Amino acid sequence: METTIKQFAVVEIGGGNDIGSSESISDPAILKRSPSPTERLGWLYRAALTCYNEGCSEDIESNRLHWLRKARDYALEAHELEPTDVEVLSLLCSSTGKLAEDSSSLDKVKYGFEFQKYLDRAIALRADSYEFLHMRGRFQYQVLFQSN
């Protein structure tokens, strides 16, 4: 399914709207016009990636958390459609992990456990991925120093 996402990334849905733009992300009619699960998965992945990038570049904390939550929601929906897609899991881990880093203490713990769950799934699928192993190392380091 990874190659399907990459192939779909260049396809446009609808009347010339760029799916990656902020205006089209908020338009749920695009999802209703997506006839196949592959197109829906591609749209969700790109929407999650766009929201994640927007959240990471946002300076105002409340706006940053809003974009990161949207990114996590889109990535989670894409993961539910295709649970073995490593690219979707990577984005889900990244958005959940960033959300955990930037949230309040209570949410930090909640999102931290959720991040660990998705990261374990990703490592089970691709144990040789330096990206996932790096995420695990950072997570363990932060947990160690949060408890001190």
Coordinates of C-alpha atoms in Angstrom, one line a residue:
M1 CA 0.0 0.0 0.0
E2 CA 3.0 2.3 0.5
T3 CA 3.4 2.7 -3.3
T4 CA -0.3 3.4 -3.6
I5 CA 0.1 6.4 -1.4
K6 CA 3.1 7.7 -3.4
Q7 CA 1.2 7.2 -6.7
F8 CA -1.9 8.9 -5.3
A9 CA 0.1 11.9 -4.1
V10 CA 0.1 13.4 -7.6
V11 CA -3.6 12.9 -8.3
E12 CA -6.1 15.6 -7.8
I13 CA -9.7 15.1 -6.8
G14 CA -12.3 17.5 -7.9
G15 CA -12.2 20.7 -9.9
G16 CA -8.5 21.5 -9.7
N17 CA -8.4 21.9 -5.9
D18 CA -5.0 21.1 -4.4
I19 CA -5.8 18.5 -1.8
G20 CA -2.8 19.6 0.2
S21 CA -4.1 23.1 0.7
S22 CA -5.7 24.2 3.9
E23 CA -9.0 25.2 2.1
S24 CA -9.5 21.7 0.7
I25 CA -8.7 19.9 3.9
S26 CA -11.7 21.5 5.6
D27 CA -14.0 20.4 2.7
P28 CA -15.5 17.0 3.6
A29 CA -17.3 16.8 0.2
I30 CA -13.9 15.7 -1.2
L31 CA -14.0 12.6 0.8
K32 CA -17.6 11.8 -0.4
R33 CA -16.4 12.1 -4.0
S34 CA -13.5 9.6 -3.3
P35 CA -14.9 6.4 -4.7
S36 CA -12.2 3.9 -3.7
P37 CA -10.5 3.1 -0.4
T38 CA -7.1 3.7 -2.0
E39 CA -8.1 7.3 -2.9
R40 CA -9.6 7.8 0.6
L41 CA -6.4 6.5 2.1
G42 CA -4.3 8.8 0.0
W43 CA -6.4 11.8 0.8
L44 CA -6.3 11.1 4.5
Y45 CA -2.5 10.6 4.4
R46 CA -2.0 13.9 2.6
A47 CA -4.4 15.7 4.9
A48 CA -2.6 14.4 8.0
L49 CA 0.8 15.4 6.5
T50 CA -0.5 18.9 5.7
C51 CA -2.0 19.4 9.2
Y52 CA 1.2 18.0 10.8
N53 CA 3.4 20.4 8.9
E54 CA 1.1 23.3 9.7
G55 CA 1.1 22.3 13.4
C56 CA 4.9 22.1 13.5
S57 CA 5.3 25.6 12.0
E58 CA 2.6 27.2 14.2
D59 CA 3.9 29.5 16.9
I60 CA 0.7 29.9 18.9
E61 CA 0.3 26.9 21.2
S62 CA -3.5 26.5 21.0
N63 CA -3.3 26.6 17.2
R64 CA -0.4 24.2 17.1
L65 CA -2.3 21.7 19.3
H66 CA -5.4 22.1 17.1
W67 CA -3.4 21.2 13.9
L68 CA -1.6 18.4 15.6
R69 CA -4.9 16.9 16.8
K70 CA -6.3 17.1 13.3
A71 CA -3.2 15.4 11.9
R72 CA -3.5 12.6 14.4
D73 CA -7.2 12.1 13.7
Y74 CA -6.6 11.9 9.9
A75 CA -3.6 9.6 10.4
L76 CA -5.6 7.4 12.8
E77 CA -8.4 7.1 10.3
A78 CA -5.9 6.2 7.5
H79 CA -4.3 3.7 9.9
E80 CA -7.7 2.1 10.5
L81 CA -8.2 1.7 6.7
E82 CA -4.7 0.2 6.2
P83 CA -3.2 -1.0 9.5
T84 CA 0.0 -2.4 7.8
D85 CA 1.0 0.8 6.0
V86 CA 4.3 1.9 7.4
E87 CA 4.2 5.4 6.0
V88 CA 0.8 6.0 7.7
L89 CA 2.1 4.6 10.9
S90 CA 5.2 6.8 10.7
L91 CA 2.9 9.9 10.4
L92 CA 0.6 8.7 13.1
C93 CA 3.6 8.2 15.4
S94 CA 5.1 11.6 14.5
S95 CA 1.8 13.5 15.1
T96 CA 1.0 11.7 18.3
G97 CA 4.5 12.1 19.6
K98 CA 4.6 15.8 18.8
L99 CA 1.2 16.2 20.4
A100 CA 2.5 14.4 23.6
E101 CA 5.5 16.7 23.7
D102 CA 3.5 19.9 23.4
S103 CA 0.5 19.0 25.6
S104 CA -0.2 19.5 29.3
S105 CA 1.0 16.9 31.8
L106 CA -2.1 14.8 31.9
D107 CA -2.4 14.7 28.1
K108 CA 1.3 14.1 27.8
V109 CA 0.9 10.8 29.6
K110 CA -2.2 9.8 27.6
Y111 CA -0.6 10.6 24.2
G112 CA 2.7 9.1 25.4
F113 CA 1.0 5.7 25.9
E114 CA -0.8 6.0 22.6
F115 CA 2.5 6.9 20.8
Q116 CA 4.2 3.9 22.3
K117 CA 1.4 1.6 21.1
Y118 CA 1.6 2.9 17.5
L119 CA 5.4 2.8 17.6
D120 CA 5.4 -0.8 18.7
R121 CA 3.2 -1.7 15.8
A122 CA 5.5 0.2 13.4
I123 CA 8.6 -1.6 14.7
A124 CA 6.8 -4.9 14.5
L125 CA 6.3 -4.2 10.8
R126 CA 9.7 -2.7 10.1
A127 CA 12.2 -3.6 12.8
D128 CA 15.2 -2.3 10.8
S129 CA 13.8 1.2 10.4
Y130 CA 16.2 3.8 11.9
E131 CA 13.3 6.3 12.0
F132 CA 11.3 4.1 14.3
L133 CA 14.3 3.1 16.4
H134 CA 15.2 6.8 16.8
M135 CA 11.7 7.6 17.9
R136 CA 11.8 4.8 20.5
G137 CA 15.2 6.1 21.8
R138 CA 13.9 9.7 22.1
F139 CA 10.7 8.4 23.8
Q140 CA 12.7 6.4 26.4
Y141 CA 15.0 9.3 27.0
Q142 CA 12.1 11.7 27.6
V143 CA 10.3 9.2 29.9
L144 CA 13.5 8.8 31.9
F145 CA 13.9 12.5 32.4
Q146 CA 10.2 13.2 33.0
S147 CA 10.3 10.9 36.0
N148 CA 13.2 12.7 37.7

